[in-house]
mmCIF file of C-alpha atoms in Angstrom:
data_model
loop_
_atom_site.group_PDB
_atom_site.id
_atom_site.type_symbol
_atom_site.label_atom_id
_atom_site.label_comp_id
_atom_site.label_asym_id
_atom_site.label_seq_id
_atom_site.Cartn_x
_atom_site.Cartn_y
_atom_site.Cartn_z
ATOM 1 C CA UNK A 21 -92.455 -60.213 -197.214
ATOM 2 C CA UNK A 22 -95.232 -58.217 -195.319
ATOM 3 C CA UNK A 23 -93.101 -57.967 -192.493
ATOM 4 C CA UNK A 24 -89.892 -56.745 -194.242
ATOM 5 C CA UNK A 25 -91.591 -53.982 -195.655
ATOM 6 C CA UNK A 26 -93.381 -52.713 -192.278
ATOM 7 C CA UNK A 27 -90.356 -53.170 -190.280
ATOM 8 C CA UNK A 28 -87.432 -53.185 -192.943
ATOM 9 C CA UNK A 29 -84.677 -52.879 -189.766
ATOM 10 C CA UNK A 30 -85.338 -56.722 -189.043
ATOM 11 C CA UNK A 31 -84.157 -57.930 -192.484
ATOM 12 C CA UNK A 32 -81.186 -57.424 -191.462
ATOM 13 C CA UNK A 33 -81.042 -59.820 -188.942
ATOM 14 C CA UNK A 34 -83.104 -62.122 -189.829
ATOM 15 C CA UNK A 35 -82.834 -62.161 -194.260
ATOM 16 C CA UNK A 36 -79.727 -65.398 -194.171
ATOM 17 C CA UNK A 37 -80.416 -66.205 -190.565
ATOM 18 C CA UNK A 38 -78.694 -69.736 -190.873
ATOM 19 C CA UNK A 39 -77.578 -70.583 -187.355
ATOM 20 C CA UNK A 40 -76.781 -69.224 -183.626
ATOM 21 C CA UNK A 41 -73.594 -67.293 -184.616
ATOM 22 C CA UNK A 42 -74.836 -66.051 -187.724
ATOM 23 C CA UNK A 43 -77.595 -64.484 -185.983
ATOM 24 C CA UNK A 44 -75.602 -62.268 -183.684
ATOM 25 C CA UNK A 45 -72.921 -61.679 -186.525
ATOM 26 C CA UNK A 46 -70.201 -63.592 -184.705
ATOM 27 C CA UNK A 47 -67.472 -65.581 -186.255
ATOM 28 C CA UNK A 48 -68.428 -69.698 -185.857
ATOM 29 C CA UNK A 49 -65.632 -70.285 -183.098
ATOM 30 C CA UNK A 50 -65.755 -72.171 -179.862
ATOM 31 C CA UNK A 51 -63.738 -69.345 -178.776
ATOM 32 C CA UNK A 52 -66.279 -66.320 -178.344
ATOM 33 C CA UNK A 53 -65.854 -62.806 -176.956
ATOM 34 C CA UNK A 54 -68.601 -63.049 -174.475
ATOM 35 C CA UNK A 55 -68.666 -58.900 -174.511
ATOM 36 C CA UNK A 56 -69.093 -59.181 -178.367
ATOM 37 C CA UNK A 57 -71.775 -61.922 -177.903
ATOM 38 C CA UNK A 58 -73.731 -59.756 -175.022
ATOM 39 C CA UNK A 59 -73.338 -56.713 -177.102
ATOM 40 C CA UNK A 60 -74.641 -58.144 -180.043
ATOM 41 C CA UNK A 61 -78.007 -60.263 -178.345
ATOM 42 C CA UNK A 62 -79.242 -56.825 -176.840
ATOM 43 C CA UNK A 63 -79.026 -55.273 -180.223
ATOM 44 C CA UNK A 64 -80.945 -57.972 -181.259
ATOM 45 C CA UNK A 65 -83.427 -57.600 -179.091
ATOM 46 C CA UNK A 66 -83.728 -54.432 -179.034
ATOM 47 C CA UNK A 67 -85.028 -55.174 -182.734
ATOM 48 C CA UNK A 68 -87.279 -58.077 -181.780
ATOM 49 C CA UNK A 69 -88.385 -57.838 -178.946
ATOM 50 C CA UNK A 70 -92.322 -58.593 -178.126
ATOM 51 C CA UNK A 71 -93.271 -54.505 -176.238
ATOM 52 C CA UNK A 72 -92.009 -53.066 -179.903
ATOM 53 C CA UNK A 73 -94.995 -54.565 -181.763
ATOM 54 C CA UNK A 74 -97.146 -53.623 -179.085
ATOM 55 C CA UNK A 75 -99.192 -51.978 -182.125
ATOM 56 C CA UNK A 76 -98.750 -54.838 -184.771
ATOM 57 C CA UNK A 77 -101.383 -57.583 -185.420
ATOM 58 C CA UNK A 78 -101.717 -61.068 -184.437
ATOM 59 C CA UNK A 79 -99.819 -62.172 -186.746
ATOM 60 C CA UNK A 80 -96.700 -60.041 -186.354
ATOM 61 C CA UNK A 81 -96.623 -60.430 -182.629
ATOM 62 C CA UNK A 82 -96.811 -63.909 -183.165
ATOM 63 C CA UNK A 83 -93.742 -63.738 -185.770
ATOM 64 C CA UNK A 84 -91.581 -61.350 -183.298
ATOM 65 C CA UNK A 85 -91.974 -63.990 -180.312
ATOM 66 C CA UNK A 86 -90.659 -66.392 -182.076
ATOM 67 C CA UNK A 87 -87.853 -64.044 -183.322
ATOM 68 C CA UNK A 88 -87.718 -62.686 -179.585
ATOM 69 C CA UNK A 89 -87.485 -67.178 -178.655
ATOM 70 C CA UNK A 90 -85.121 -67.961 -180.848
ATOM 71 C CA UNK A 91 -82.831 -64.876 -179.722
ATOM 72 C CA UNK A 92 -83.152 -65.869 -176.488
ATOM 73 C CA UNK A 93 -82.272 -69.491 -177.129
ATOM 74 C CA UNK A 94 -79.494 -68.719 -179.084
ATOM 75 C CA UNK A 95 -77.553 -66.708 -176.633
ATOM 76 C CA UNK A 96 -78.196 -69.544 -174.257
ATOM 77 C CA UNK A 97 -76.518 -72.054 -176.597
ATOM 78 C CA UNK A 98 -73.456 -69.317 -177.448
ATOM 79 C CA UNK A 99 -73.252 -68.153 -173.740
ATOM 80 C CA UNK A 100 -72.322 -71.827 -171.906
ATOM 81 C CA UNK A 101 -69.403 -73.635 -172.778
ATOM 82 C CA UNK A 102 -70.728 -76.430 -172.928
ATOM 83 C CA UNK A 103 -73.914 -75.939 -174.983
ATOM 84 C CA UNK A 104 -71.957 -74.015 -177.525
ATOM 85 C CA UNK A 105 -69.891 -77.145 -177.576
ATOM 86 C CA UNK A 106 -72.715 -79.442 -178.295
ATOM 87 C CA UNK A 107 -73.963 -76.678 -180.864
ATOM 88 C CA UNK A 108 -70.893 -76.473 -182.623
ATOM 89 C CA UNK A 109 -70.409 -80.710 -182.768
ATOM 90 C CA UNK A 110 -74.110 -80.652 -184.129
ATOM 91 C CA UNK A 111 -73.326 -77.974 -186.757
ATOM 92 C CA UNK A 112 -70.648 -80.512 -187.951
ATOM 93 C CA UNK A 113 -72.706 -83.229 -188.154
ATOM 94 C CA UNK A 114 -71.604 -85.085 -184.879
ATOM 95 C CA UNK A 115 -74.112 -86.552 -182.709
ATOM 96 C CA UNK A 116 -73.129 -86.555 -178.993
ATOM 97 C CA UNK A 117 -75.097 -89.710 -178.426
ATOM 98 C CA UNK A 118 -75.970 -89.134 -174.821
ATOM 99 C CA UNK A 119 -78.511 -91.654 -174.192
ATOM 100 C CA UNK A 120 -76.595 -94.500 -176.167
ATOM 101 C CA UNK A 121 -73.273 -93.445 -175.860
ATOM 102 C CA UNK A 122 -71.775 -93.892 -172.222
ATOM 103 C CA UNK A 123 -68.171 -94.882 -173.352
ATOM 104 C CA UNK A 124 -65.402 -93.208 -171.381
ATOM 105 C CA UNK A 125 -62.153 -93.898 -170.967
ATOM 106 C CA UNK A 126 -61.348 -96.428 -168.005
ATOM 107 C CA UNK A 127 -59.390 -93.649 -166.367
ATOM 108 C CA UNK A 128 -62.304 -91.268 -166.588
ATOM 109 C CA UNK A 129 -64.509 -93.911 -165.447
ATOM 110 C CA UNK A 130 -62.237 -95.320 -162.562
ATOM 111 C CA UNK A 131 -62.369 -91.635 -161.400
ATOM 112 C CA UNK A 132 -65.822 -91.247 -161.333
ATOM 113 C CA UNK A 133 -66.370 -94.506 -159.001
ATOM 114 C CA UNK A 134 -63.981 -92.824 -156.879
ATOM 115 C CA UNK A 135 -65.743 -89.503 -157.031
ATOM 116 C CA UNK A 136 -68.882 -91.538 -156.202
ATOM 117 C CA UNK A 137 -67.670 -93.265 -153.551
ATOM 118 C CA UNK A 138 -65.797 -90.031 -151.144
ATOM 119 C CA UNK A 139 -69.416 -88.612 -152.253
ATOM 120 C CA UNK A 140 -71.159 -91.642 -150.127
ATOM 121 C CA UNK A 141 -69.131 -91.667 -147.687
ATOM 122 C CA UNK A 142 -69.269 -87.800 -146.779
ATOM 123 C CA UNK A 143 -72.629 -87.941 -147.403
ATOM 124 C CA UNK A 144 -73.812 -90.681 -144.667
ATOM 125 C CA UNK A 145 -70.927 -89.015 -142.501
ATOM 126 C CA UNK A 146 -72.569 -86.078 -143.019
ATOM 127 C CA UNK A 147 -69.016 -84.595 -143.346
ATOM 128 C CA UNK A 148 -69.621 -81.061 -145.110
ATOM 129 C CA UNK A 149 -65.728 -80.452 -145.216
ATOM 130 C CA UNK A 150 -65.009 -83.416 -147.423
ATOM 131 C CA UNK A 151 -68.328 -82.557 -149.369
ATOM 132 C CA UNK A 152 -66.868 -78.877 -150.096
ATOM 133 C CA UNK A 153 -63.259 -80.752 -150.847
ATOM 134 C CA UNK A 154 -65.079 -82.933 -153.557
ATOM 135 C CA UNK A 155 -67.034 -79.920 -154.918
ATOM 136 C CA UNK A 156 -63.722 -78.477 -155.504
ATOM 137 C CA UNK A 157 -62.096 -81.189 -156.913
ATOM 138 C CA UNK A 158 -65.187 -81.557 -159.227
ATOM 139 C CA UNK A 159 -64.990 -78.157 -160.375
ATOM 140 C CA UNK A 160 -61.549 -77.806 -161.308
ATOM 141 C CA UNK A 161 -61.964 -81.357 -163.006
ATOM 142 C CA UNK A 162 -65.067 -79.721 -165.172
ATOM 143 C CA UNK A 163 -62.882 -76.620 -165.835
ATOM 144 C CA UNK A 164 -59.853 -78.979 -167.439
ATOM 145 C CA UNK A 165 -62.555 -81.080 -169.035
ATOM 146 C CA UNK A 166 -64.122 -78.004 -170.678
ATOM 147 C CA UNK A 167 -60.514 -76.541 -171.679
ATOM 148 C CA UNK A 168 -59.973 -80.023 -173.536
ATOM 149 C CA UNK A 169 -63.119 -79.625 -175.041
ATOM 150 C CA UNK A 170 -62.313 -76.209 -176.758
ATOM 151 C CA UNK A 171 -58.913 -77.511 -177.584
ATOM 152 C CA UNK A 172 -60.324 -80.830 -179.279
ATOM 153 C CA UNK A 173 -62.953 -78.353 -181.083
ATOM 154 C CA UNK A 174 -60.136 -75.686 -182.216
ATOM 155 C CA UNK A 175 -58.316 -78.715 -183.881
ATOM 156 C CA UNK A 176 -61.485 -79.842 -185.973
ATOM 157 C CA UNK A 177 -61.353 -82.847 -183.886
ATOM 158 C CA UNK A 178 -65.499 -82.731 -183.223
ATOM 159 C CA UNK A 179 -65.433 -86.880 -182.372
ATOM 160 C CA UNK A 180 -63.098 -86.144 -179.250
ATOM 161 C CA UNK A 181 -64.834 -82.831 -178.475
ATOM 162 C CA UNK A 182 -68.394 -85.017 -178.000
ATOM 163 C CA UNK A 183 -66.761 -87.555 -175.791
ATOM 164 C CA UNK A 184 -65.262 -84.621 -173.954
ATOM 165 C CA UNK A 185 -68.483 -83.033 -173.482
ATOM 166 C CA UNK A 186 -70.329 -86.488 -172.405
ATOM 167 C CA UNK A 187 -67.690 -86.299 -169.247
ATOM 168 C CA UNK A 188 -68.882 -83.105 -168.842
ATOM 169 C CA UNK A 189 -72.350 -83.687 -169.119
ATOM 170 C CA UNK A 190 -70.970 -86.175 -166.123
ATOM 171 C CA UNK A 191 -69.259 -83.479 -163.867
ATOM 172 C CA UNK A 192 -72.251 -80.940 -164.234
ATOM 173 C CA UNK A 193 -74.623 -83.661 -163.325
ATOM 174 C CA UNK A 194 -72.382 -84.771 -160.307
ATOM 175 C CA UNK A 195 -71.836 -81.355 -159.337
ATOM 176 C CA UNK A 196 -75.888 -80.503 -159.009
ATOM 177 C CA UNK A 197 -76.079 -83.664 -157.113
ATOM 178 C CA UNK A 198 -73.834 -81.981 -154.519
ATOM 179 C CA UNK A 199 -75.627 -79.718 -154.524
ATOM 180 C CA UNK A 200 -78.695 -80.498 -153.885
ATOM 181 C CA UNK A 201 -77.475 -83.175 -151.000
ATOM 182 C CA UNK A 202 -76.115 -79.413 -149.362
ATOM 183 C CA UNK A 203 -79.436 -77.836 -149.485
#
């Protein structure tokens, strides 16, 4: 209440502050304007951030970094497809179950050992060509596998959206590999 009434321009943002979108003013939507969502986290900041209490006490700079954290963490989550994914099946109760959950479909999973195994074999070839043909292949398999995610999402369908974000999870974690075998 202390702070409202010294800095009554926060209520605003803060007052029913109930998740991510609501905090930028966004519509709850897998489907996000990122220019809308960009626009709206600088105004945000530009509220919150920690150099305008420069003058405030303890308390209130304490109060305005964890407005100026959560902020920040929230446009993370909205910003990556994937995270805003996970956000949204949260914020409808589903639980991605990452650690106990490794069900895939034996298609998904026959493609992965074959992913895993032209990823041996240009690695101790040291074969950077087929490396860079298997990044690519990766990438437009994470692209597809994030469309179907926003499609499964878009339909309510949060169950299917989770498994499609596990594979994913999968691809991301596949492509860093590559990545770090190239550095």
């Amino acid at each position: 209440v202390w702070l409202w009434r010294k800095f009554p321009h926060l209520k605003r943002f803060f007052k029913a502050m109930q998740n991510h979108f609501e905090l930028f003013h966004l519509p709850i939507s897998y489907d996000l304007d990122r220019a809308a969502l960009d626009a709206a986290y600088r105004e945000v900041q530009s509220r919150v951030h920690p150099d305008k209490f420069v003058q405030a006490s303890d308390a209130e700079k304490r109060v305005a970094m964890q407005w100026a954290t959560q902020a920040n963490e929230a446009y993370q989550t909205l910003k990556d497809p994937i995270k805003r994914a996970t956000y949204l099946c949260n914020m409808h109760g589903v639980d991605l179950q990452t650690e106990s959950n490794t069900a895939m479909p034996a298609t998904f999973l026959m493609q992965q050992m074959e992913w895993r195994e032209a990823f041996d074999d240009a690695r101790h070839a040291n074969d950077t060509k087929a490396m860079m043909a298997l990044e690519n292949e990766l990438n437009i398999a994470l692209k597809m596998q994030t469309t179907a995610t926003g499609a499964a999402i878009s339909q309510g369908d949060f169950n299917t959206a989770a498994q499609q974000i596990r594979a994913c999870l999968f691809l991301e974690k596949f492509l860093n590999d590559i990545a770090a075998f190239e550095e």
